[in-house]
Structures are given as C-alpha cells and as structure tokens.
CSV table of C-alpha atoms in Angstrom, one decimal:
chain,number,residue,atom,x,y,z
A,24,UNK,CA,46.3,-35.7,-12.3
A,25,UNK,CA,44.8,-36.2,-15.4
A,26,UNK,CA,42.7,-38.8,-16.3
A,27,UNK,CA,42.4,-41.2,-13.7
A,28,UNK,CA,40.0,-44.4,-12.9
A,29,UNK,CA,36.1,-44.8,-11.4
A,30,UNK,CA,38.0,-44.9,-8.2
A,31,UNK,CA,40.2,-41.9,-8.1
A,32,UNK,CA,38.8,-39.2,-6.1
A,33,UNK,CA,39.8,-36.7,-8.4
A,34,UNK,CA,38.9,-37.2,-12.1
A,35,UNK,CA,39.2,-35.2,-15.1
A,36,UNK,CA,37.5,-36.4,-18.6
A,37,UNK,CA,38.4,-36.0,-21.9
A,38,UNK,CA,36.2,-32.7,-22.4
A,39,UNK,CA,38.0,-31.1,-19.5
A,40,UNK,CA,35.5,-31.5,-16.8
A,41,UNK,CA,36.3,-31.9,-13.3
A,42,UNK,CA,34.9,-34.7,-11.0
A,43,UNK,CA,35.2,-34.8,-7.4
A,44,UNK,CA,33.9,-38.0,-5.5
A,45,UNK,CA,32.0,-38.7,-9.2
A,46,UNK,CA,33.6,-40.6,-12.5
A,47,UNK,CA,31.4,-38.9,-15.1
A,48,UNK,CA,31.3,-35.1,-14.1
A,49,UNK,CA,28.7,-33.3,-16.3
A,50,UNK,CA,29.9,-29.7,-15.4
A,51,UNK,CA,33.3,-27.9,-15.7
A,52,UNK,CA,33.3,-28.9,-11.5
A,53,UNK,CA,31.1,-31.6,-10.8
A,54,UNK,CA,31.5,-32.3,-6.6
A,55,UNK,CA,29.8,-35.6,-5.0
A,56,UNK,CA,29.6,-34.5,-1.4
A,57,UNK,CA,29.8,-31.4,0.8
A,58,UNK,CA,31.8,-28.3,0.0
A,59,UNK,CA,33.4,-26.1,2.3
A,60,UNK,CA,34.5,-22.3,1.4
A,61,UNK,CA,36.4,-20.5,4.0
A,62,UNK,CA,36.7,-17.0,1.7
A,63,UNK,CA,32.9,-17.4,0.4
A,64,UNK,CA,31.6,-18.1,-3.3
A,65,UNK,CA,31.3,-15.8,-6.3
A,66,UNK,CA,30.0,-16.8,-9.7
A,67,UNK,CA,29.9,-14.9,-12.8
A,68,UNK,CA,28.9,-14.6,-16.4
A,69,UNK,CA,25.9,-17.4,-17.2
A,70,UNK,CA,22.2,-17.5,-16.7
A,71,UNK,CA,22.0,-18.3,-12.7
A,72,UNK,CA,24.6,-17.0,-10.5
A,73,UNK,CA,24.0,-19.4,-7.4
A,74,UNK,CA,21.4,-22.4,-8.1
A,75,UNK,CA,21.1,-25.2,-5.2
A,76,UNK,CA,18.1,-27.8,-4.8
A,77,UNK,CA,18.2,-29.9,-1.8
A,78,UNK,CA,15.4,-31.5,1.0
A,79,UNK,CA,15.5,-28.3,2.9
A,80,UNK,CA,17.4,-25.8,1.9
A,81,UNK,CA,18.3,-24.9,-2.0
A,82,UNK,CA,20.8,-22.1,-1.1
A,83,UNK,CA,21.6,-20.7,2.3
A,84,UNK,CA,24.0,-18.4,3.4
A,85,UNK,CA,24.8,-16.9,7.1
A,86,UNK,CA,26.7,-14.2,8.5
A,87,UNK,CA,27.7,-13.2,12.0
A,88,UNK,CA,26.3,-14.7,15.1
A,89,UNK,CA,22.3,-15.7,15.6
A,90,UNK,CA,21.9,-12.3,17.4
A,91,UNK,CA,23.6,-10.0,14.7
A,92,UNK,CA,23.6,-12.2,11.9
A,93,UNK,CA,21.3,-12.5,8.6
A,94,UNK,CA,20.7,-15.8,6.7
A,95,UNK,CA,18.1,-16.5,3.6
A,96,UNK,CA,17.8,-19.6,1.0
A,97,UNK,CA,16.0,-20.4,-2.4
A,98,UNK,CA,14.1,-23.0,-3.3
A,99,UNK,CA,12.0,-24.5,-0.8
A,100,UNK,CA,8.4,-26.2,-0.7
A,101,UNK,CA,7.2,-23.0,0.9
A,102,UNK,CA,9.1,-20.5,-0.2
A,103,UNK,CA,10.3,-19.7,-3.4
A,104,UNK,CA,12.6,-16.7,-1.5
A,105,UNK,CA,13.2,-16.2,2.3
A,106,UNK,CA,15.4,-13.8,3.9
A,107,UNK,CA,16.0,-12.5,7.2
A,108,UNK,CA,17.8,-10.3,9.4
A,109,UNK,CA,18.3,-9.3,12.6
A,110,UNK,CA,19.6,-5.8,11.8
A,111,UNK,CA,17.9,-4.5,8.9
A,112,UNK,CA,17.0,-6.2,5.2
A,113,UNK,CA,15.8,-9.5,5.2
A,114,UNK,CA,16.0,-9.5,1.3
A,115,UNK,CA,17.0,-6.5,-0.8
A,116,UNK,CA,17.0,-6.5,-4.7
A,117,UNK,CA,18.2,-4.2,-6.5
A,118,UNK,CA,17.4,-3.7,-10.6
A,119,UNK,CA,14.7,-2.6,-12.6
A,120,UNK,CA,12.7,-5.0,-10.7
A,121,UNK,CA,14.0,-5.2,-7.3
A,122,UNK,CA,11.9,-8.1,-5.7
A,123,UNK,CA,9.1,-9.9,-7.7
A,124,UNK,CA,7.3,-12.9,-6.7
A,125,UNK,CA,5.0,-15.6,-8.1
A,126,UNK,CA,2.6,-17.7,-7.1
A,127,UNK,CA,1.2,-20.0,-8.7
A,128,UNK,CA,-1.7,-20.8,-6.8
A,129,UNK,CA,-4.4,-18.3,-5.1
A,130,UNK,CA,-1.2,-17.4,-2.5
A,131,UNK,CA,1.2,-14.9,-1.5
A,132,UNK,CA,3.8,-13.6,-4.2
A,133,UNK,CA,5.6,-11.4,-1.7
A,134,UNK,CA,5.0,-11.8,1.8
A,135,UNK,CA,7.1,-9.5,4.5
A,136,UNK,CA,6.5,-10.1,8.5
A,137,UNK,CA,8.5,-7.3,11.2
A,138,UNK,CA,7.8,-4.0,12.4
A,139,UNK,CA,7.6,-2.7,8.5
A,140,UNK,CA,6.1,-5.5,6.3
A,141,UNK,CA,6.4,-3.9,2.9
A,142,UNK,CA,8.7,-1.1,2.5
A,143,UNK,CA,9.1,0.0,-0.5
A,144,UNK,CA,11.2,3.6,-1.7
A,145,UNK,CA,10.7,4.9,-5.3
A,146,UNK,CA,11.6,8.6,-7.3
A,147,UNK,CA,8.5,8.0,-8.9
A,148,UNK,CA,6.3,5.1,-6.7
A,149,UNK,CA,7.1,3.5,-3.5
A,150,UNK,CA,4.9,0.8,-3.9
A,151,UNK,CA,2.6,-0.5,-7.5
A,152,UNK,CA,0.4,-2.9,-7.1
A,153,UNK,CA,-2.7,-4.3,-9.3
A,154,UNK,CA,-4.8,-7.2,-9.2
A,155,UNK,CA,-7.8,-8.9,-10.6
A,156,UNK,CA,-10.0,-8.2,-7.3
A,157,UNK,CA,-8.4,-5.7,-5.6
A,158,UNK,CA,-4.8,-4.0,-6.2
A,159,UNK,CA,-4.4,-3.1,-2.4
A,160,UNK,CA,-6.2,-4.9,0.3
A,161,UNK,CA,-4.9,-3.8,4.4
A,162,UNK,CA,-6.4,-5.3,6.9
A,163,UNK,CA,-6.2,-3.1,10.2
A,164,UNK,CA,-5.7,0.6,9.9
A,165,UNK,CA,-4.2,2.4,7.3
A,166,UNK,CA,-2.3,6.5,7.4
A,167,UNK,CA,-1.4,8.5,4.3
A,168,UNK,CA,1.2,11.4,4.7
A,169,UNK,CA,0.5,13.5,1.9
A,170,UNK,CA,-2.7,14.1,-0.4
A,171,UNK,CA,-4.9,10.8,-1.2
A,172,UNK,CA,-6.5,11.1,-4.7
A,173,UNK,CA,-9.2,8.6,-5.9
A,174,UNK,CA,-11.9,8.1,-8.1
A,175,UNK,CA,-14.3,7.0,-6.0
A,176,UNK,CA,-14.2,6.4,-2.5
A,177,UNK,CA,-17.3,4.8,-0.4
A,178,UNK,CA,-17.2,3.0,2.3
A,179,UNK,CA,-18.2,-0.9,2.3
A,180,UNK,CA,-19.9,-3.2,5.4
A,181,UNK,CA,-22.2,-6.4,5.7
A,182,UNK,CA,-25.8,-4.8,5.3
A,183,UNK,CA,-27.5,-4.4,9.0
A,184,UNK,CA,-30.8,-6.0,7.6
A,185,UNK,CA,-29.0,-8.7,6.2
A,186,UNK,CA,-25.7,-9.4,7.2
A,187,UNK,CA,-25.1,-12.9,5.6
A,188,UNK,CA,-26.3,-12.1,2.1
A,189,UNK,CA,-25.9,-8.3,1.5
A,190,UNK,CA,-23.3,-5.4,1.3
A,191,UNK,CA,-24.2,-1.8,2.0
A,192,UNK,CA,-22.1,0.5,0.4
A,193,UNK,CA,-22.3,4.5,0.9
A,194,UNK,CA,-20.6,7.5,-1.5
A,195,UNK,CA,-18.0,9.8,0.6
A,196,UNK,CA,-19.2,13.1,0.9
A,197,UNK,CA,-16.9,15.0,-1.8
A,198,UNK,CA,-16.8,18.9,-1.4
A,199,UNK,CA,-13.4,21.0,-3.2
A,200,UNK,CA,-12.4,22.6,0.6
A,201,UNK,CA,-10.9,20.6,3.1
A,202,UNK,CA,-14.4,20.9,4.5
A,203,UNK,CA,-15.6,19.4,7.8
A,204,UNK,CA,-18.9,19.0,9.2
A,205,UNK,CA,-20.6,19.0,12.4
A,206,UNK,CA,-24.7,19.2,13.6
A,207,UNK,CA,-26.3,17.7,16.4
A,208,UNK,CA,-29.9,18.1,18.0
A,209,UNK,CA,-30.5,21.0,21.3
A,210,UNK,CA,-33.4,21.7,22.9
A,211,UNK,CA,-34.6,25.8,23.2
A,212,UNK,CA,-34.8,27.6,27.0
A,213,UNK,CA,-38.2,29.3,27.9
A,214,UNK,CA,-36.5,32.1,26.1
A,215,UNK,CA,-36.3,29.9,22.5
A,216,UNK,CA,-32.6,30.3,22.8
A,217,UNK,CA,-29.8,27.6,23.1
A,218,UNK,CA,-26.3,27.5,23.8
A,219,UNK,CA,-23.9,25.7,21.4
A,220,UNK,CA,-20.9,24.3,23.1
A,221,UNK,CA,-18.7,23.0,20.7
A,222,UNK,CA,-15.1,21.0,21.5
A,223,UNK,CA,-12.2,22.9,22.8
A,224,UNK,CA,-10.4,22.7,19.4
A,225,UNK,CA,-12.8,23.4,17.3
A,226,UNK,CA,-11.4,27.1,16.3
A,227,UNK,CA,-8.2,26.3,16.4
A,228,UNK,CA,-9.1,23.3,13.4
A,229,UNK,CA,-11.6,25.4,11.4
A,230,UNK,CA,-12.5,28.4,9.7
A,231,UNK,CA,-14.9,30.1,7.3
A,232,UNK,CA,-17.9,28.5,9.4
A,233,UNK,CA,-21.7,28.0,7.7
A,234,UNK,CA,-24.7,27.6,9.2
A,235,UNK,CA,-27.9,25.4,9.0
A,236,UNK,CA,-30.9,25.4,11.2
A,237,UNK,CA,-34.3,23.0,11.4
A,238,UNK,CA,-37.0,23.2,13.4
A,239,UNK,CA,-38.4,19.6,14.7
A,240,UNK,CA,-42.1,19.1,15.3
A,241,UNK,CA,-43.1,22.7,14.6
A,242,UNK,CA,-42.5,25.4,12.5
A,243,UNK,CA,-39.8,27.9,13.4
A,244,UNK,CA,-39.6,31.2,10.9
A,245,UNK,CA,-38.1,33.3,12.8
A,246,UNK,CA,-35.0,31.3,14.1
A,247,UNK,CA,-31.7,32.5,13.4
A,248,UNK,CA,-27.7,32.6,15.1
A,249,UNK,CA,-27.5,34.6,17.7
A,250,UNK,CA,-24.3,34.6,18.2
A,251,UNK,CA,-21.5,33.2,15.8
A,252,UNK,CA,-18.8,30.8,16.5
A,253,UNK,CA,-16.5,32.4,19.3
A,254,UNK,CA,-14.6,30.7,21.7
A,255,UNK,CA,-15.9,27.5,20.7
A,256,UNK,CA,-19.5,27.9,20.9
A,257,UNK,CA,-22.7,29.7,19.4
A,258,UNK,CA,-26.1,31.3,20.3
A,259,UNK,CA,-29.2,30.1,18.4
A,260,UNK,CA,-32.4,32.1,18.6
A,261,UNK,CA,-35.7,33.1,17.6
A,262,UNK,CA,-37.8,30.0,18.1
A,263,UNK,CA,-40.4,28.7,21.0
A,264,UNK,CA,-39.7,27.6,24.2
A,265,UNK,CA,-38.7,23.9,24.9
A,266,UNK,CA,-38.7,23.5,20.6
A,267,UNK,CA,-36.3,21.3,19.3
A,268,UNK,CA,-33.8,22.4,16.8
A,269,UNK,CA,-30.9,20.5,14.6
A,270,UNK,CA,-27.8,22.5,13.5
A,271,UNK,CA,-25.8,21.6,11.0
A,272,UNK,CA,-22.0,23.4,10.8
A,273,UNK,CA,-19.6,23.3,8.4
A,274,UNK,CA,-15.6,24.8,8.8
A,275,UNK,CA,-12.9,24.8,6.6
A,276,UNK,CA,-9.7,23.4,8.0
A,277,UNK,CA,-7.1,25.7,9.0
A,278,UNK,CA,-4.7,23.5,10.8
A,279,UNK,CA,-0.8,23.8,9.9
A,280,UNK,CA,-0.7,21.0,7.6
A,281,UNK,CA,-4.0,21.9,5.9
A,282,UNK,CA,-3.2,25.8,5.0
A,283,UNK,CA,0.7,24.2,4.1
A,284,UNK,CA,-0.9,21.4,1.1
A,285,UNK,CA,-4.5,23.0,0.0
A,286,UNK,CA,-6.1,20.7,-2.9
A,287,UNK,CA,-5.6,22.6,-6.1
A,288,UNK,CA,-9.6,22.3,-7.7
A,289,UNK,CA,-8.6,22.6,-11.6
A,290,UNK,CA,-4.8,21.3,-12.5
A,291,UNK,CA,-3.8,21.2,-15.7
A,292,UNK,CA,-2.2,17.5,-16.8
A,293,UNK,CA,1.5,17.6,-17.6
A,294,UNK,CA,2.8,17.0,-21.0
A,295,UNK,CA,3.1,13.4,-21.2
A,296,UNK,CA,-0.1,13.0,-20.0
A,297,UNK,CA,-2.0,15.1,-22.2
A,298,UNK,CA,-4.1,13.1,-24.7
A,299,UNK,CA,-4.5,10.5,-21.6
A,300,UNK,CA,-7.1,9.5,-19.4
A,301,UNK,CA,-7.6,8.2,-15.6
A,302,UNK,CA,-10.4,6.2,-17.3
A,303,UNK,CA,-10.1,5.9,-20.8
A,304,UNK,CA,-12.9,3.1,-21.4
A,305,UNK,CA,-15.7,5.5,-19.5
A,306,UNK,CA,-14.8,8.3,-21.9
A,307,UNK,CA,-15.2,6.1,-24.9
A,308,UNK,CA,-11.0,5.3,-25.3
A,309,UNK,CA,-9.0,2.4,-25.4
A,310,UNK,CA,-7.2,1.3,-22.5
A,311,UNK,CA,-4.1,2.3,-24.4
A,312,UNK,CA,-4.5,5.4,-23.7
A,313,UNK,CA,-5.1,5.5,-19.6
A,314,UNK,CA,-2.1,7.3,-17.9
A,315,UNK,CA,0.3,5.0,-16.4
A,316,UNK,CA,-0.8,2.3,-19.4
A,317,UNK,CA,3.1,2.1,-20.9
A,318,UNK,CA,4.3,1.5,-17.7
A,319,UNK,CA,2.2,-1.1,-16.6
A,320,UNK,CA,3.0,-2.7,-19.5
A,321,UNK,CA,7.2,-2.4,-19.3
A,322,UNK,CA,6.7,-3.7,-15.6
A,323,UNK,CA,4.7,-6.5,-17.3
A,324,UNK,CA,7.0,-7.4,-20.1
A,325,UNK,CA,10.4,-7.0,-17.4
A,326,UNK,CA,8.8,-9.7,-15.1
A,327,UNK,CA,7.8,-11.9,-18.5
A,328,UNK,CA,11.0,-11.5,-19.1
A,329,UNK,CA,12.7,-12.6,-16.3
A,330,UNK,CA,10.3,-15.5,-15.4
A,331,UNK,CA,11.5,-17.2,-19.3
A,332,UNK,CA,15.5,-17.2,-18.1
C-alpha cells in the first residue's frame, strides 16, 4: 500500500517513487535485489534505454540455447560493447551511425573476431575509416572486387642494407592500360636466334603485345623478332652466336573481367564535386574544399554528438 515503514518491503514516498527492498527509492522504481522478467524488458522515451553497472556484467541479455543462442553486455573493464552470436550478428546497429566505438587510450574502438571481422554494407561506403597514422592498416592479405583508385601507391619494407634503421620504399609502375609486363634474359643458338617460351596462359591474358630487345656484353644492331607472339611464344633474331640478349614484353589484359570494367583515362567530376579537389592543400586550397570534406565533418559532429548524451 501506500506509504509504509523502513521495514516494509514495498514502499512508496511522498513524490510517488517506488521502493522495493529500499526505504528511500530515488527513481519512479527503485529495486534493492535481483529482478526477474519472464516476458523481457522494454523502456522508452528518456536519454538511455537500458543502463546497468555491475562487477561483471553492466547489461546482459541471452536467447536460445548455448549452441543457437546470442548474448552481449555493456559496460565492462574491457569492453565498452560485446556481442556475440552463434548464428549471425554479434552486434548490429542501426542509425545514422550504426556502431561507433571509443577508445580512450592507444586501443581498439571497434574490434570484430569470426570468419568476417568487419563487415560493413553501405549505398554510398561500406566501410570509412581515417586516422592520424594510417586510416586502414590489414595485416595478412588483402582482395578488392572492383576498381582500386589511389593517389599514390608504393610499396614499403625494412631496407636490405639496413634493416633496423631504414625503410625502402619504391613507386608502382602507373601506365593508363591494364598493362602487364614481362622480360627475362636467353642466350642466342650458333644461329643468333632464340626461342621464347612464354606460360600457357599468356595469350589467353593479354593482348596488343610490344617489344624490347638488349644486347649484353656486345653490340647487337641487327637483332630483331622473328617471330611474334603465337601460341605462347616468340622468335628473336639477328644477333651472334652464344650472345646474350634481355626481352622486355608488355600485353594488355584481355581477360573477361578486364575487357567488362576498362579504366576510363579522362572522367569528368560530377556536379557536386566540381569546384572540389582529391587534394586541395597541394593545389593551393583549403581543406574545405577536398571532396568528401562535408561528410567527414557530419560523421564527425553525429559521433560528438552522441558521445555528449
């Protein structure tokens, strides 16, 4: 009933707040002890939905049995967020941020462990990421389906003459075909010719082939091909017997995938990017005007925003 002394085990206050197991309740419900819900929990309206804070677990929920089942909690000295499943989503978020984390220290925001870490599903990105060292960093092998666009690209290992001090980096090669290359080194007959051979799939990858020959340790005027590329292979020519010559080949892919997405050279920037650059600062802008600027900034100002309720 209403009212009621220290010792009742329901008490209700003067305000209208509920105590259960507790004389000074300081919510509308205010429970000293366990709870148990047979039908589940739901809150709404307010700030925080759920809250819990407790020596293991702030909030954890279950369902089904340990085989089928998913479970996650809140609030934890390890985990601000864990979630997991043993059918599909561990934790799935849904808004105009769906899952952001924080750390607070040189450690993990958002950390995912199963047969896809990260997965992320987008109309305009699957997955954005930027950093103060480095906005992506993978650590084993890494496929793109589709066309990889960069600004630079070079490739990065501990220098051979000094491994423990020094980096060696190296530029791609950049061409505007989906060019490969090949060369190698043969050594001329008593004729001053050479067969070629080249792999089994090398016609059936490329097309469009160009040519390159150098004569080592002596001149060679007069060498020449022979023979072009057929059936995987070509005749070189024209120099002295026993001479050493290196080839150089180039093809142009001409695999399925390749003749389906060719790289358009010159493309002309959409509308809302006109005015914009990739790199403003290098071309003498601010960075207020680098494409993809406002919405790096609205992702910035939604997570400020949610990290102040």
């Amino acid at each position: 009933g209403g009212g009621g002394s220290p010792g009742d085990l329901l008490y209700v206050n003067g305000n209208g707040k509920v105590g259960i197991g507790t004389s000074n309740p300081t919510y509308k419900l205010d429970v000293n002890g366990a709870i148990l819900a047979s039908s589940g929990m739901k809150s709404l309206g307010g700030d925080t939905g759920v809250y819990g804070q407790g020596a293991t677990y702030g909030v954890y929920g279950k369902k089904g049995s340990s085989s089928t089942g998913n479970f996650g909690y809140l609030g934890s000295t390890n985990y601000g967020a864990y979630g997991k499943s043993f059918n599909i989503t561990g934790i799935y978020g849904e808004g105009p941020t769906g899952v952001h984390g924080k750390s607070t220290s040189n450690s993990i925001g958002v950390q995912g462990d199963g047969g896809t870490g990260v997965y992320g599903n987008g109309t305009k990105i699957g997955v954005y990421a930027t950093g103060g060292n480095w906005a992506v960093w993978s650590q084993g092998n890494c496929h793109v389906t589709g066309v990889l666009t960069k600004s630079i690209g070079a490739f990065k290992i501990d220098h051979p003459l000094d491994p423990a001090n020094k980096f060696l980096y190296h530029s791609f090669v950049e061409s505007p075909d989906m060019k490969n290359i090949y060369d190698g080194v043969v050594k001329l007959d008593d004729k001053g010719e050479a067969i070629v051979e080249l792999p089994d799939w090398f016609e059936a990858l490329n097309t469009d082939f160009r040519y390159q020959l150098t004569a080592i340790g002596a001149p060679g005027p007069n060498l020449y091909i022979a023979e072009k590329i057929s059936n995987n292979r070509f005749k070189i020519a024209g120099g002295k017997a026993a001479m050493e010559v290196s080839w150089h080949v180039t093809g142009i892919r001409n695999d399925a995938y390749a003749k389906a997405h060719r790289i358009k050279v010159e493309v002309n920037k959409r509308p809302e990017e006109r005015g914009k650059y990739l790199a403003p600062i290098e071309h003498g802008f601010p960075e207020s005007l680098g494409i993809g600027y406002a919405e790096r900034m609205r992702i910035k100002t939604e997570q400020a925003s949610f990290l102040e309720k």
